[in-house]
Amino acid sequence: QVHLVESGGGLVQSGGSLRLSCRASGIVFSINTVGWYRQAPGKEREFVANIITYSGSTNYSDSAKGRFTISRDRAKDTVYLQMNSLQPEDTAVYYCNAVTVVAGSHGGDYWGKGTLVTVSS
């Protein structure tokens, strides 16, 4: 089992920045990928960014490229999402996701409870 706790959300003005954190506990050695997703009111959950834990390779959605940066601190079992140039359309609940690999196969898919980001215009 993997337990994820997000933090760092809040209210920020348009053009501002926030850094979200996702701290993992449990069988963290089995985590292959950690990602950030978001869900705005009335919309489906969408992918924002992810990072391969062992290589540091990253992927971003088109809306996140150039504004958001995902990174990891392996010593702290924490993944960060630095969000710059925030816009009102970035308002959403941001969720952390971890995918584990066990014996070379997909192990499990874990979610945190989310952290709310509100960007005012």
Coordinates of N, CA and C in Angstrom, one line a residue:
Q1 N 0.8 -1.2 0.0 CA 0.0 0.0 0.0 C 0.9 1.3 0.0
V2 N 0.4 2.3 -0.7 CA 1.0 3.6 -0.7 C 0.0 4.6 -0.2
H3 N 0.5 5.5 0.7 CA -0.4 6.6 1.2 C 0.2 7.9 0.7
L4 N -0.6 8.7 0.1 CA -0.2 10.0 -0.5 C -0.9 11.2 0.2
V5 N -0.1 12.2 0.6 CA -0.7 13.4 1.2 C -0.2 14.6 0.4
E6 N -1.2 15.3 -0.1 CA -0.9 16.6 -0.8 C -0.9 17.8 0.1
S7 N -0.2 18.8 -0.2 CA -0.2 20.0 0.5 C 0.2 21.2 -0.4
G8 N 0.0 22.4 0.1 CA 0.5 23.5 -0.7 C -0.6 24.3 -1.5
G9 N -1.8 23.8 -1.5 CA -2.8 24.5 -2.2 C -3.2 25.8 -1.5
G10 N -4.0 26.6 -2.2 CA -4.4 27.9 -1.6 C -5.0 28.8 -2.6
L11 N -5.2 30.0 -2.1 CA -5.7 31.1 -3.0 C -4.5 32.0 -3.5
V12 N -4.5 32.2 -4.8 CA -3.4 33.1 -5.3 C -4.0 33.9 -6.4
Q13 N -3.4 35.1 -6.6 CA -3.9 35.9 -7.7 C -3.3 35.5 -9.0
S14 N -4.0 35.9 -10.1 CA -3.6 35.6 -11.4 C -2.1 36.1 -11.6
G15 N -1.3 35.2 -12.2 CA 0.1 35.5 -12.4 C 1.0 35.1 -11.3
G16 N 0.4 34.6 -10.2 CA 1.1 34.2 -9.0 C 1.6 32.7 -9.2
S17 N 2.3 32.3 -8.1 CA 2.9 31.0 -8.1 C 2.5 30.2 -6.8
L18 N 2.5 28.9 -6.9 CA 2.3 28.0 -5.8 C 3.2 26.8 -6.0
R19 N 3.6 26.2 -4.9 CA 4.3 24.9 -5.0 C 3.5 23.8 -4.2
L20 N 3.1 22.8 -4.9 CA 2.4 21.7 -4.3 C 3.4 20.6 -3.9
S21 N 3.0 19.9 -2.8 CA 3.9 18.8 -2.4 C 3.0 17.6 -2.3
C22 N 3.6 16.4 -2.6 CA 3.0 15.1 -2.5 C 4.0 14.2 -1.7
R23 N 3.6 13.9 -0.5 CA 4.5 13.0 0.3 C 4.0 11.6 0.3
A24 N 4.8 10.7 0.0 CA 4.4 9.3 0.0 C 4.9 8.5 1.2
S25 N 4.1 7.6 1.6 CA 4.6 6.7 2.7 C 4.1 5.3 2.3
G26 N 4.6 4.3 3.0 CA 4.3 2.9 2.7 C 5.3 2.3 1.9
I27 N 5.0 1.5 0.9 CA 5.9 0.8 0.1 C 6.4 1.7 -1.0
V28 N 7.1 2.7 -0.6 CA 7.5 3.8 -1.6 C 8.6 3.2 -2.6
F29 N 9.3 2.2 -2.2 CA 10.3 1.7 -3.1 C 9.7 1.1 -4.4
S30 N 8.4 0.8 -4.3 CA 7.7 0.2 -5.5 C 7.1 1.2 -6.4
I31 N 7.2 2.5 -6.0 CA 6.6 3.5 -6.9 C 7.4 3.8 -8.1
N32 N 6.8 3.6 -9.3 CA 7.5 3.9 -10.5 C 7.2 5.3 -11.1
T33 N 6.0 5.7 -10.9 CA 5.6 7.0 -11.5 C 4.8 7.8 -10.5
V34 N 5.0 9.1 -10.4 CA 4.2 9.9 -9.6 C 3.7 11.0 -10.5
G35 N 2.4 11.3 -10.4 CA 1.8 12.3 -11.3 C 0.9 13.2 -10.6
W36 N 0.6 14.3 -11.2 CA -0.3 15.3 -10.7 C -1.5 15.4 -11.7
Y37 N -2.7 15.4 -11.2 CA -3.9 15.5 -12.0 C -4.7 16.6 -11.3
R38 N -5.6 17.1 -12.1 CA -6.5 18.2 -11.5 C -7.9 18.0 -12.0
Q39 N -8.9 18.5 -11.2 CA -10.3 18.4 -11.6 C -10.9 19.7 -11.2
A40 N -11.4 20.4 -12.2 CA -12.1 21.7 -12.0 C -13.5 21.4 -11.8
P41 N -14.3 22.3 -11.2 CA -15.7 22.1 -11.0 C -16.4 21.8 -12.3
G42 N -17.2 20.8 -12.3 CA -18.0 20.4 -13.5 C -17.2 19.8 -14.6
K43 N -15.9 19.5 -14.4 CA -15.1 18.9 -15.5 C -14.5 17.6 -15.0
E44 N -14.0 16.8 -16.0 CA -13.4 15.6 -15.6 C -11.9 15.8 -15.2
R45 N -11.4 14.8 -14.4 CA -10.1 14.9 -14.0 C -9.1 14.8 -15.2
E46 N -8.1 15.7 -15.2 CA -7.2 15.7 -16.3 C -5.7 15.6 -15.8
F47 N -4.9 15.1 -16.7 CA -3.5 14.9 -16.4 C -2.8 16.3 -16.5
V48 N -1.8 16.5 -15.5 CA -1.1 17.7 -15.5 C 0.4 17.4 -15.8
A49 N 1.0 16.5 -15.0 CA 2.4 16.2 -15.2 C 2.7 14.9 -14.5
N50 N 3.8 14.3 -14.9 CA 4.3 13.1 -14.1 C 5.8 13.0 -14.2
I51 N 6.3 12.2 -13.3 CA 7.8 12.0 -13.2 C 8.0 10.5 -12.9
I52 N 9.0 10.0 -13.6 CA 9.5 8.6 -13.4 C 10.4 8.7 -12.3
T53 N 10.2 8.0 -11.2 CA 10.9 8.2 -10.0 C 12.4 7.8 -10.1
Y54 N 12.7 6.7 -10.8 CA 14.1 6.3 -10.8 C 14.9 7.0 -11.8
S55 N 14.3 7.6 -12.8 CA 15.1 8.3 -13.9 C 15.0 9.8 -13.8
G56 N 13.9 10.3 -13.2 CA 13.6 11.7 -13.2 C 13.0 12.2 -14.5
S57 N 12.7 11.3 -15.5 CA 12.1 11.8 -16.7 C 10.7 12.3 -16.4
T58 N 10.3 13.4 -17.1 CA 9.1 14.1 -16.9 C 8.2 14.2 -18.1
N59 N 6.9 14.3 -17.9 CA 6.0 14.6 -18.9 C 5.0 15.7 -18.5
Y60 N 4.5 16.5 -19.4 CA 3.6 17.6 -19.1 C 2.5 17.6 -20.1
S61 N 1.3 18.1 -19.6 CA 0.2 18.4 -20.5 C 0.6 19.7 -21.2
D62 N -0.1 19.9 -22.3 CA 0.2 21.2 -23.1 C -0.1 22.4 -22.2
S63 N -1.1 22.4 -21.4 CA -1.4 23.6 -20.6 C -0.3 23.8 -19.5
A64 N 0.4 22.8 -19.1 CA 1.4 22.9 -18.0 C 2.8 23.2 -18.6
K65 N 3.1 22.9 -19.8 CA 4.4 23.1 -20.4 C 4.8 24.5 -20.3
G66 N 6.0 24.8 -19.8 CA 6.5 26.1 -19.7 C 6.1 26.9 -18.5
R67 N 5.1 26.4 -17.8 CA 4.6 27.1 -16.6 C 4.8 26.3 -15.3
F68 N 4.7 25.0 -15.4 CA 4.7 24.1 -14.3 C 6.0 23.2 -14.4
T69 N 6.6 22.9 -13.2 CA 7.7 22.0 -13.1 C 7.5 21.0 -12.1
I70 N 7.6 19.7 -12.5 CA 7.5 18.6 -11.5 C 8.9 18.2 -11.1
S71 N 9.1 17.9 -9.9 CA 10.4 17.4 -9.4 C 10.2 16.5 -8.2
R72 N 11.3 15.8 -7.9 CA 11.2 14.9 -6.8 C 12.4 15.0 -5.8
D73 N 12.1 14.7 -4.5 CA 13.2 14.6 -3.5 C 13.1 13.2 -3.0
R74 N 14.0 12.4 -3.5 CA 13.9 11.0 -3.1 C 14.2 10.7 -1.6
A75 N 15.0 11.6 -1.0 CA 15.3 11.4 0.4 C 14.1 11.7 1.3
K76 N 13.2 12.6 0.8 CA 12.0 12.9 1.5 C 10.7 12.2 1.0
D77 N 10.9 11.3 0.0 CA 9.7 10.6 -0.6 C 8.7 11.6 -1.0
T78 N 9.1 12.7 -1.6 CA 8.2 13.8 -1.9 C 8.4 14.2 -3.3
V79 N 7.2 14.5 -4.0 CA 7.2 15.1 -5.3 C 6.6 16.4 -5.3
Y80 N 7.1 17.4 -6.0 CA 6.7 18.7 -6.0 C 6.1 19.1 -7.4
L81 N 5.2 20.1 -7.3 CA 4.7 20.7 -8.6 C 4.8 22.2 -8.4
Q82 N 5.8 22.8 -9.0 CA 6.0 24.2 -9.0 C 5.1 24.8 -10.1
M83 N 4.2 25.7 -9.7 CA 3.3 26.3 -10.7 C 3.5 27.8 -10.7
N84 N 3.8 28.2 -11.9 CA 4.1 29.7 -12.1 C 3.1 30.2 -13.1
S85 N 3.0 31.5 -13.1 CA 2.0 32.2 -14.1 C 0.7 31.6 -14.0
L86 N 0.1 31.4 -12.8 CA -1.2 30.8 -12.7 C -2.3 31.7 -13.2
Q87 N -3.3 31.0 -13.8 CA -4.4 31.7 -14.4 C -5.7 31.1 -13.8
P88 N -6.8 31.9 -13.9 CA -8.0 31.4 -13.3 C -8.4 30.0 -13.8
E89 N -8.1 29.7 -15.0 CA -8.5 28.4 -15.5 C -7.7 27.3 -14.9
D90 N -6.7 27.6 -14.1 CA -5.9 26.6 -13.3 C -6.6 26.2 -12.0
T91 N -7.7 26.9 -11.7 CA -8.4 26.6 -10.5 C -9.0 25.2 -10.6
A92 N -8.6 24.4 -9.6 CA -9.1 23.0 -9.5 C -8.6 22.4 -8.2
V93 N -9.1 21.2 -8.0 CA -8.5 20.3 -6.9 C -7.4 19.5 -7.6
Y94 N -6.2 19.6 -7.1 CA -5.0 18.9 -7.6 C -4.8 17.6 -6.8
Y95 N -4.7 16.5 -7.5 CA -4.5 15.2 -6.9 C -3.2 14.6 -7.3
C96 N -2.6 14.0 -6.3 CA -1.3 13.2 -6.6 C -1.7 11.8 -6.8
N97 N -1.0 11.2 -7.8 CA -1.2 9.8 -8.1 C 0.1 9.1 -8.2
A98 N 0.1 7.8 -7.7 CA 1.3 7.0 -7.7 C 1.0 5.7 -8.3
V99 N 1.9 5.2 -9.2 CA 1.7 3.9 -9.8 C 2.9 3.1 -9.4
T100 N 2.6 1.9 -8.9 CA 3.7 1.0 -8.4 C 3.9 -0.1 -9.4
V101 N 5.1 -0.6 -9.4 CA 5.5 -1.8 -10.2 C 6.0 -2.8 -9.2
V102 N 5.5 -4.0 -9.4 CA 5.9 -5.2 -8.6 C 6.2 -6.3 -9.5
A103 N 7.5 -6.8 -9.3 CA 8.0 -7.9 -10.1 C 7.8 -7.6 -11.6
G104 N 8.0 -6.4 -12.0 CA 8.0 -6.0 -13.4 C 6.6 -5.8 -14.0
S105 N 5.6 -5.9 -13.1 CA 4.2 -5.7 -13.6 C 3.5 -4.6 -12.8
H106 N 2.5 -4.1 -13.4 CA 1.7 -3.0 -12.7 C 1.3 -3.5 -11.4
G107 N 1.6 -2.7 -10.3 CA 1.2 -3.2 -9.0 C -0.1 -2.5 -8.6
G108 N -0.1 -1.2 -8.4 CA -1.3 -0.6 -7.9 C -1.3 0.9 -8.4
D109 N -2.5 1.5 -8.2 CA -2.7 2.9 -8.6 C -3.3 3.6 -7.4
Y110 N -2.5 4.6 -6.9 CA -2.9 5.2 -5.6 C -3.2 6.7 -5.8
W111 N -4.1 7.2 -5.0 CA -4.5 8.6 -5.1 C -4.5 9.3 -3.7
G112 N -4.1 10.5 -3.7 CA -4.2 11.3 -2.5 C -5.6 11.9 -2.5
K113 N -5.9 12.7 -1.4 CA -7.3 13.3 -1.3 C -7.4 14.6 -2.0
G114 N -6.3 15.2 -2.4 CA -6.3 16.4 -3.2 C -6.1 17.7 -2.4
T115 N -5.7 18.7 -3.1 CA -5.5 20.0 -2.5 C -6.1 21.1 -3.4
L116 N -6.8 22.0 -2.9 CA -7.5 23.0 -3.7 C -6.6 24.1 -4.1
V117 N -6.6 24.5 -5.3 CA -5.9 25.6 -5.8 C -7.0 26.6 -6.4
T118 N -7.0 27.8 -6.0 CA -7.9 28.8 -6.5 C -7.1 30.0 -6.9
V119 N -7.3 30.3 -8.2 CA -6.6 31.5 -8.8 C -7.7 32.6 -9.1
S120 N -7.5 33.7 -8.5 CA -8.4 34.8 -8.7 C -7.9 35.7 -9.8
S121 N -8.9 36.3 -10.5 CA -8.5 37.2 -11.6 C -8.3 38.6 -11.1

